[in-house]
XYZ file of C-alpha atoms in Angstrom:
188
model
C 0.000 0.000 0.000
C 2.744 2.389 0.974
C 4.568 1.826 -2.315
C 1.537 2.817 -4.378
C 0.260 5.544 -2.015
C 1.562 8.471 -4.098
C -0.531 7.509 -7.119
C -3.575 7.100 -4.890
C -3.093 10.538 -3.342
C -2.730 12.165 -6.772
C -5.707 10.252 -8.235
C -3.531 8.485 -10.823
C -4.936 5.147 -9.693
C -7.030 3.569 -6.990
C -5.869 0.753 -4.787
C -8.341 -1.877 -3.607
C -6.996 -3.991 -0.751
C -8.754 -6.880 0.902
C -6.732 -8.222 3.820
C -7.600 -11.757 4.930
C -9.916 -11.937 1.927
C -12.512 -14.606 1.421
C -13.351 -16.019 -1.985
C -16.519 -13.895 -1.934
C -14.453 -10.762 -1.181
C -12.334 -11.327 -4.284
C -15.230 -12.185 -6.580
C -17.359 -9.322 -5.253
C -14.706 -6.691 -5.970
C -14.384 -7.789 -9.591
C -18.157 -7.943 -10.033
C -18.998 -4.698 -8.262
C -20.346 -1.762 -10.192
C -17.531 0.420 -8.796
C -14.690 -1.753 -10.106
C -16.014 -3.742 -13.051
C -13.748 -3.267 -16.072
C -11.351 -1.076 -14.065
C -9.089 -3.588 -12.311
C -5.735 -3.932 -14.082
C -3.849 -6.113 -11.612
C -4.625 -8.893 -9.168
C -2.030 -9.528 -6.464
C -2.148 -12.489 -4.121
C 0.306 -12.825 -1.255
C -0.111 -15.781 1.042
C -0.193 -19.533 1.258
C -0.732 -21.384 -1.985
C 0.265 -24.419 -3.988
C 0.168 -25.295 -7.669
C -3.610 -25.766 -7.748
C -5.049 -23.566 -4.973
C -4.745 -20.162 -3.331
C -5.508 -20.264 0.366
C -7.955 -17.506 1.230
C -9.958 -17.056 4.435
C -13.295 -18.656 5.188
C -16.059 -16.551 6.705
C -15.248 -18.295 10.014
C -11.603 -17.168 9.789
C -10.057 -20.491 8.785
C -8.467 -21.409 5.458
C -10.587 -21.751 2.327
C -9.098 -22.919 -0.962
C -9.728 -21.024 -4.189
C -9.321 -23.615 -6.931
C -6.917 -22.667 -9.751
C -9.105 -23.780 -12.650
C -12.161 -21.790 -11.615
C -10.115 -18.782 -10.558
C -8.314 -18.739 -13.914
C -11.622 -18.898 -15.771
C -13.027 -16.062 -13.665
C -9.949 -13.824 -13.957
C -9.720 -14.521 -17.688
C -13.132 -12.920 -18.147
C -12.009 -9.613 -16.628
C -11.461 -7.442 -19.705
C -9.291 -4.777 -18.057
C -6.987 -7.196 -16.224
C -3.376 -6.815 -17.432
C -1.515 -8.981 -14.914
C -1.823 -11.443 -12.061
C 0.935 -11.627 -9.426
C 0.808 -14.808 -7.328
C 3.366 -14.241 -4.591
C 2.774 -17.432 -2.657
C 4.534 -20.766 -2.248
C 5.016 -22.554 -5.568
C 2.247 -20.952 -7.635
C 3.737 -21.907 -11.007
C 0.984 -24.489 -11.549
C -1.503 -21.639 -12.008
C 0.374 -20.044 -14.909
C -0.780 -22.193 -17.835
C -4.414 -22.014 -16.702
C -4.282 -18.220 -16.415
C -2.544 -17.731 -19.764
C -4.935 -20.169 -21.465
C -7.803 -18.079 -20.093
C -6.396 -14.891 -21.661
C -4.702 -13.276 -18.678
C -1.918 -11.363 -20.500
C 0.887 -11.549 -17.900
C 1.445 -13.729 -14.840
C 4.143 -13.482 -12.194
C 4.376 -16.702 -10.216
C 6.795 -18.601 -8.017
C 8.396 -21.933 -8.804
C 9.491 -22.584 -5.227
C 8.638 -21.726 -1.641
C 9.889 -18.186 -1.007
C 10.948 -16.654 2.294
C 8.110 -14.367 3.481
C 10.362 -11.327 3.995
C 11.976 -11.763 0.579
C 8.545 -12.189 -1.046
C 7.441 -8.902 0.502
C 10.628 -7.147 -0.600
C 10.227 -8.456 -4.153
C 6.614 -7.239 -4.335
C 7.529 -3.815 -2.948
C 10.292 -3.382 -5.544
C 8.031 -4.622 -8.353
C 5.317 -2.093 -7.499
C 7.872 0.646 -6.831
C 9.068 0.094 -10.394
C 5.522 0.274 -11.794
C 4.736 3.397 -9.763
C 7.945 4.970 -11.081
C 6.964 4.397 -14.711
C 8.501 0.998 -15.529
C 6.565 -1.482 -17.619
C 5.721 -4.936 -16.217
C 8.964 -6.477 -17.478
C 11.012 -3.558 -16.128
C 9.335 -3.712 -12.740
C 9.985 -7.450 -12.628
C 13.657 -7.275 -13.608
C 14.287 -4.368 -11.222
C 12.699 -6.336 -8.370
C 14.824 -9.386 -9.164
C 17.999 -7.284 -9.284
C 17.075 -5.581 -6.001
C 16.801 -8.979 -4.294
C 20.261 -9.858 -5.655
C 21.649 -6.590 -4.261
C 20.429 -7.519 -0.800
C 20.763 -11.314 -0.861
C 23.530 -11.972 -3.371
C 23.565 -14.109 -6.488
C 22.622 -17.405 -4.846
C 18.876 -17.915 -5.447
C 18.657 -20.251 -2.453
C 18.943 -17.152 -0.251
C 15.484 -16.109 -1.455
C 13.829 -19.399 -0.504
C 11.949 -20.290 2.658
C 14.431 -21.490 5.291
C 13.235 -25.104 5.247
C 13.350 -25.172 1.431
C 16.931 -24.188 0.632
C 17.667 -27.676 -0.698
C 15.238 -27.171 -3.602
C 16.474 -26.839 -7.162
C 18.305 -23.516 -7.437
C 16.914 -20.857 -9.705
C 15.248 -17.562 -8.984
C 11.822 -18.412 -7.620
C 9.871 -15.718 -9.508
C 9.104 -16.048 -13.175
C 7.403 -13.611 -15.532
C 5.098 -15.312 -18.036
C 3.401 -13.667 -20.991
C 0.498 -14.822 -23.118
C 2.153 -13.621 -26.313
C 5.458 -14.995 -27.625
C 7.025 -11.573 -28.135
C 6.141 -10.459 -24.641
C 4.367 -7.309 -25.820
C 1.917 -7.674 -22.952
C 4.829 -7.161 -20.542
C 5.269 -3.642 -21.949
C 2.079 -2.450 -20.253
C 2.628 0.462 -17.844
C 0.621 1.627 -14.879
C 1.361 5.190 -15.963
C 0.454 6.046 -19.547
C-alpha cells in the first residue's frame, strides 16, 4: 500500500486492498459496479500451492480457491493486465491463467521466504509506480533482491526449502510470444 500511495493521493490510480480476503471478497470486488472493467492487476500474497490459493473462510479459517475456476473467472475480466501470485510454488496456475487470456502472470516456482517475497513485491510495485513497464518492474525487483541477498537464489527461498532446485523463484510469463503484454505500464 505504501509503495503505491503516491498515485492514490494524486488520483492516478485507486488501490483496492482486501486483507484476509474470502473467496466472496475477491469475486465481489471484480463484479462490483464500482470496479467492473477497471481492475488492471490482481495480487495475491499468502499460502498457496500449484492448484489452490488459500484464502480465508467466513469463520476465519483457510478456504481454498481452486486454480481452474479462478483462472476462468480472472480470464473474463477485460481490463486485467496482470496477475501476481506471490505465494509458495504458484507456477501451476500459470498455464491455466494464460490459457484463459490473462496477459501476464508473475508466479513462483518454489517456496519463497516471506520477507523476501514482501521485498520483491515492494520493488516490483515501486518500479511500476515509477513508470517501468511490467517487465522492467519485474527485472528491477529481481535485481534488487540480488543486491540484498547476493547471487545465490537459495537465499530467497523459505528457510526449510533451501535444498530445492536452485533458480530464482519468480518467473514472468506472458500470453504472447514476443512479450508485448509485458510492456504495459501503470502510468500512460
